[in-house]
Coordinates of C-alpha atoms in Angstrom, one line a residue:
X1 CA 81.7 115.4 98.4
X2 CA 84.7 115.3 100.5
X3 CA 83.6 118.7 102.3
X4 CA 85.5 120.4 105.9
X5 CA 82.8 120.0 107.8
X6 CA 84.2 116.3 107.9
X7 CA 86.9 117.0 110.6
X8 CA 87.4 120.3 112.8
X9 CA 91.0 120.9 111.3
X10 CA 93.5 119.5 109.3
X11 CA 96.0 120.1 112.1
X12 CA 96.4 116.5 114.1
X13 CA 95.5 114.2 110.6
X14 CA 98.1 113.2 108.3
X15 CA 96.7 112.7 104.8
X16 CA 97.6 110.5 102.1
X17 CA 96.4 111.0 98.2
X18 CA 96.3 108.5 95.9
X19 CA 96.3 109.2 92.2
X20 CA 95.8 107.2 88.8
X21 CA 94.8 107.9 85.2
X22 CA 91.0 107.9 86.0
X23 CA 90.2 109.9 89.2
X24 CA 92.4 110.5 93.6
X25 CA 91.2 108.3 96.3
X26 CA 91.4 110.6 99.5
X27 CA 92.4 109.4 103.0
X28 CA 93.0 111.5 106.0
X29 CA 94.1 109.3 109.8
X30 CA 94.2 111.1 113.4
X31 CA 95.1 109.1 116.2
X32 CA 93.9 111.6 118.6
X33 CA 91.0 113.7 116.1
X34 CA 87.4 112.0 115.7
X35 CA 87.0 111.3 113.1
X36 CA 89.9 108.6 113.3
X37 CA 89.5 108.0 109.2
X38 CA 87.8 109.8 106.9
X39 CA 88.3 109.3 103.5
X40 CA 86.3 108.8 99.8
X41 CA 87.2 108.6 95.6
X42 CA 86.9 112.1 93.5
X43 CA 86.9 110.8 90.2
X44 CA 87.6 113.0 87.5
X45 CA 85.3 115.2 85.5
X46 CA 84.6 113.4 81.8
X47 CA 87.0 113.6 78.9
X48 CA 90.4 115.6 81.3
X49 CA 93.2 113.8 81.0
X50 CA 95.5 112.7 84.6
X51 CA 96.7 116.3 84.9
X52 CA 93.8 118.6 84.7
X53 CA 90.9 115.4 86.4
X54 CA 93.2 115.9 89.4
X55 CA 93.1 119.3 89.8
X56 CA 89.3 119.7 88.8
X57 CA 88.8 116.7 91.9
X58 CA 90.9 118.2 94.3
X59 CA 89.4 121.3 94.6
X60 CA 86.2 120.1 93.8
X61 CA 86.8 118.5 96.9
X62 CA 87.3 121.0 99.8
X63 CA 88.8 118.6 102.7
X64 CA 91.7 117.7 100.6
X65 CA 92.9 121.4 101.0
X66 CA 92.6 121.6 104.8
X67 CA 96.3 122.3 106.2
X68 CA 97.3 119.0 107.7
X69 CA 100.2 118.0 109.2
X70 CA 101.7 116.2 106.3
X71 CA 100.4 115.1 102.9
X72 CA 101.5 111.8 100.9
X73 CA 100.9 111.3 97.4
X74 CA 101.1 108.0 96.4
X75 CA 101.3 107.4 92.4
X76 CA 100.1 104.9 90.3
X77 CA 101.0 104.7 86.8
X78 CA 104.5 105.0 84.6
X79 CA 107.7 102.7 84.2
X80 CA 109.6 101.5 87.7
X81 CA 112.7 99.7 88.3
X82 CA 113.7 97.8 91.5
X83 CA 117.4 98.4 92.6
X84 CA 119.1 96.9 95.0
X85 CA 120.1 99.0 98.1
X86 CA 123.7 99.1 98.0
X87 CA 122.9 101.7 95.2
X88 CA 122.6 104.5 97.2
X89 CA 123.2 107.3 94.6
X90 CA 120.4 108.8 93.5
X91 CA 121.7 110.0 89.7
X92 CA 123.2 106.4 89.6
X93 CA 119.9 105.2 90.5
X94 CA 118.5 107.7 87.4
X95 CA 121.1 106.4 84.9
X96 CA 120.5 102.4 85.6
X97 CA 117.0 103.1 85.1
X98 CA 117.3 104.8 82.1
X99 CA 119.3 102.1 80.8
X100 CA 116.8 99.8 81.0
X101 CA 114.0 102.6 80.2
X102 CA 115.5 105.1 78.1
X103 CA 113.7 108.2 77.4
X104 CA 109.6 108.3 75.2
X105 CA 109.3 111.7 73.7
X106 CA 106.0 109.9 72.7
X107 CA 104.6 110.5 76.8
X108 CA 104.2 113.1 78.7
X109 CA 107.9 114.9 80.4
X110 CA 108.3 112.8 83.8
X111 CA 110.3 112.8 86.8
X112 CA 112.5 110.4 88.4
X113 CA 112.0 109.4 92.1
X114 CA 113.0 107.5 94.2
X115 CA 111.8 105.3 97.3
X116 CA 114.1 103.9 99.6
X117 CA 112.5 100.6 101.1
X118 CA 113.4 100.5 104.9
X119 CA 114.5 97.1 106.2
X120 CA 114.2 95.2 102.7
X121 CA 117.8 96.1 101.4
X122 CA 116.0 97.5 98.2
X123 CA 114.9 101.0 96.0
X124 CA 112.5 101.0 93.7
X125 CA 113.2 103.8 91.2
X126 CA 109.9 105.5 89.3
X127 CA 108.7 107.7 86.6
X128 CA 105.8 110.4 87.5
X129 CA 103.9 113.0 85.7
X130 CA 106.4 116.5 85.5
X131 CA 103.3 118.7 85.3
X132 CA 101.5 116.6 88.0
X133 CA 104.2 116.8 90.5
X134 CA 104.1 120.0 89.9
X135 CA 100.7 120.5 91.2
X136 CA 100.6 118.4 93.5
X137 CA 104.2 120.6 95.2
X138 CA 101.6 123.9 94.5
X139 CA 98.6 122.6 95.7
X140 CA 100.0 120.9 99.0
X141 CA 102.5 121.7 101.7
X142 CA 105.5 119.8 101.1
X143 CA 104.4 116.3 99.9
X144 CA 106.0 113.3 99.8
X145 CA 105.3 111.3 97.4
X146 CA 105.3 107.1 97.5
X147 CA 104.9 103.8 95.0
X148 CA 102.1 101.9 95.7
X149 CA 104.2 98.9 95.4
X150 CA 106.2 100.9 98.1
X151 CA 103.8 101.2 100.2
X152 CA 102.4 97.1 100.5
X153 CA 106.3 96.9 100.8
X154 CA 105.8 99.0 104.0
X155 CA 102.7 97.3 105.6
X156 CA 103.4 94.1 105.1
X157 CA 107.4 93.9 106.1
X158 CA 106.4 95.5 109.2
X159 CA 103.6 92.2 110.2
X160 CA 105.3 89.8 108.5
X161 CA 106.1 86.7 111.6
X162 CA 109.3 85.0 112.2
X163 CA 110.7 82.6 110.3
X164 CA 112.9 82.5 106.9
X165 CA 110.4 82.1 104.3
X166 CA 109.3 84.0 101.6
X167 CA 105.8 85.4 101.4
X168 CA 103.8 86.6 98.6
X169 CA 101.6 89.5 98.5
X170 CA 99.4 90.3 95.7
X171 CA 96.8 92.7 96.1
X172 CA 94.3 93.4 92.9
X173 CA 92.2 95.6 91.6
X174 CA 89.9 96.7 89.1
X175 CA 92.6 96.5 85.8
X176 CA 95.3 96.3 87.8
X177 CA 97.5 93.8 90.1
X178 CA 100.1 94.5 92.1
X179 CA 102.7 91.1 93.0
X180 CA 105.1 92.1 96.0
X181 CA 107.8 88.6 97.2
X182 CA 109.0 89.1 100.3
X183 CA 111.6 88.0 103.0
X184 CA 113.3 88.5 105.7
X185 CA 115.4 91.5 105.3
X186 CA 114.9 91.3 101.8
X187 CA 112.9 91.8 98.2
X188 CA 113.3 89.0 95.7
X189 CA 110.5 90.7 93.8
X190 CA 107.9 93.9 92.9
X191 CA 105.7 94.2 90.1
X192 CA 102.5 95.7 88.7
X193 CA 100.7 94.1 85.7
X194 CA 97.8 95.3 83.9
X195 CA 94.3 92.6 84.0
X196 CA 91.1 92.2 82.4
X197 CA 89.7 90.1 85.4
X198 CA 90.5 88.1 88.1
X199 CA 92.2 84.7 85.2
X200 CA 95.3 87.6 84.5
X201 CA 95.9 87.9 88.3
X202 CA 96.1 84.3 89.3
X203 CA 98.2 84.1 86.0
X204 CA 100.8 86.7 86.6
X205 CA 101.0 85.6 90.8
X206 CA 101.9 82.2 90.1
X207 CA 104.5 83.0 87.5
X208 CA 106.7 84.6 88.9
X209 CA 106.5 82.0 92.5
X210 CA 107.3 79.7 89.0
X211 CA 110.4 82.5 88.0
X212 CA 111.9 83.2 92.1
X213 CA 111.6 78.9 91.9
X214 CA 109.4 79.8 95.1
X215 CA 108.2 76.4 97.2
X216 CA 104.4 75.5 97.5
X217 CA 104.3 75.8 101.4
X218 CA 105.3 79.8 101.3
X219 CA 102.4 82.0 102.4
X220 CA 100.7 84.2 99.8
X221 CA 98.5 87.0 100.9
X222 CA 95.6 88.0 98.7
X223 CA 93.8 91.6 98.9
X224 CA 91.2 91.4 96.6
X225 CA 87.0 92.5 97.1
X226 CA 85.1 89.8 98.8
X227 CA 84.1 88.9 94.9
X228 CA 87.5 88.7 93.3
X229 CA 88.8 86.9 96.2
X230 CA 86.2 84.1 95.7
X231 CA 87.6 84.2 92.7
X232 CA 90.7 84.5 92.1
X233 CA 92.3 82.5 96.0
X234 CA 91.2 78.5 94.1
X235 CA 93.2 79.8 90.9
X236 CA 96.5 80.2 92.8
X237 CA 95.7 77.4 95.8
X238 CA 96.9 75.5 92.2
X239 CA 100.1 76.5 93.2
X240 CA 100.0 77.8 97.0
X241 CA 99.4 75.7 99.7
X242 CA 98.6 79.2 101.9
X243 CA 96.8 81.2 100.5
X244 CA 95.3 84.1 102.5
X245 CA 93.0 86.8 102.9
X246 CA 95.0 89.6 103.7
X247 CA 94.6 91.8 107.2
X248 CA 93.2 95.1 107.3
X249 CA 94.2 97.6 110.0
X250 CA 91.6 97.5 112.9
X251 CA 91.6 101.4 112.2
X252 CA 90.2 101.0 108.7
X253 CA 87.3 97.4 109.6
X254 CA 86.1 99.8 112.3
X255 CA 86.1 103.2 109.9
X256 CA 82.9 104.0 107.6
X257 CA 81.7 102.7 104.2
X258 CA 83.1 104.8 102.6
X259 CA 86.3 104.3 104.3
X260 CA 86.2 100.6 103.4
X261 CA 85.9 101.3 99.8
X262 CA 89.4 102.8 99.5
X263 CA 91.5 100.7 97.2
X264 CA 93.8 99.0 99.9
X265 CA 97.0 99.9 98.5
X266 CA 95.3 103.7 100.3
X267 CA 93.9 101.9 103.3
X268 CA 97.0 100.3 104.3
X269 CA 99.3 103.4 103.1
X270 CA 99.3 104.9 107.3
X271 CA 100.6 101.9 108.5
X272 CA 103.2 101.5 106.0
X273 CA 106.0 103.6 108.0
X274 CA 106.1 105.7 104.6

């Protein structure tokens, strides 16, 4: 359990919570606090839907309810679309999204959110459950919402080296592979695919690169557990010359085992400029 005794006060900390269908994960970060980073996972009780499970998980972990300087919720799930940055009007962005993804009465009521990808000339429009957003807004003080792809793009855009080459980012989770392709000042592609194993992740990554006609010499950064990385990297090297592990922030490497075991997206969120 994430108890309030883990930190003395929420003041001075930024909080991040990642939400999906099975659990929520939490991370609090402070530059001057002690400890500087604390977090963990909170699975939903068996048999509960996403909204009810999220409510129970948050209230069962008092640390999440501390008085933090800011709270950012990373919403995983739902349909999304990457738009060019010149679509600056949110209403137009919503219209373009609905032209591609009409409202579905068989899905829970949702709200459209828009993330600006600063410095990448792109915007991401995505669906989030209305009841889920309502719970987060009434539970946390003025929370911000971000998509996982926004976190990944922001983190890697701020850490690229020089040169004009593209860079492919592949984040492999338990059942999804997130793929983002960046070049200096632009996002070429951002997508998330359901997977059943490492072969799926490798297939989607290589297919995305082929669709963009990327040269084999460009870099591919792979974020995954040690076991998954060992399985996926050899497959990726069939089409990419430089496959390297994605580097985690030093503060994460020096943190507790519970924090290091969190998903890559959540661990890098405090350092993604979001």
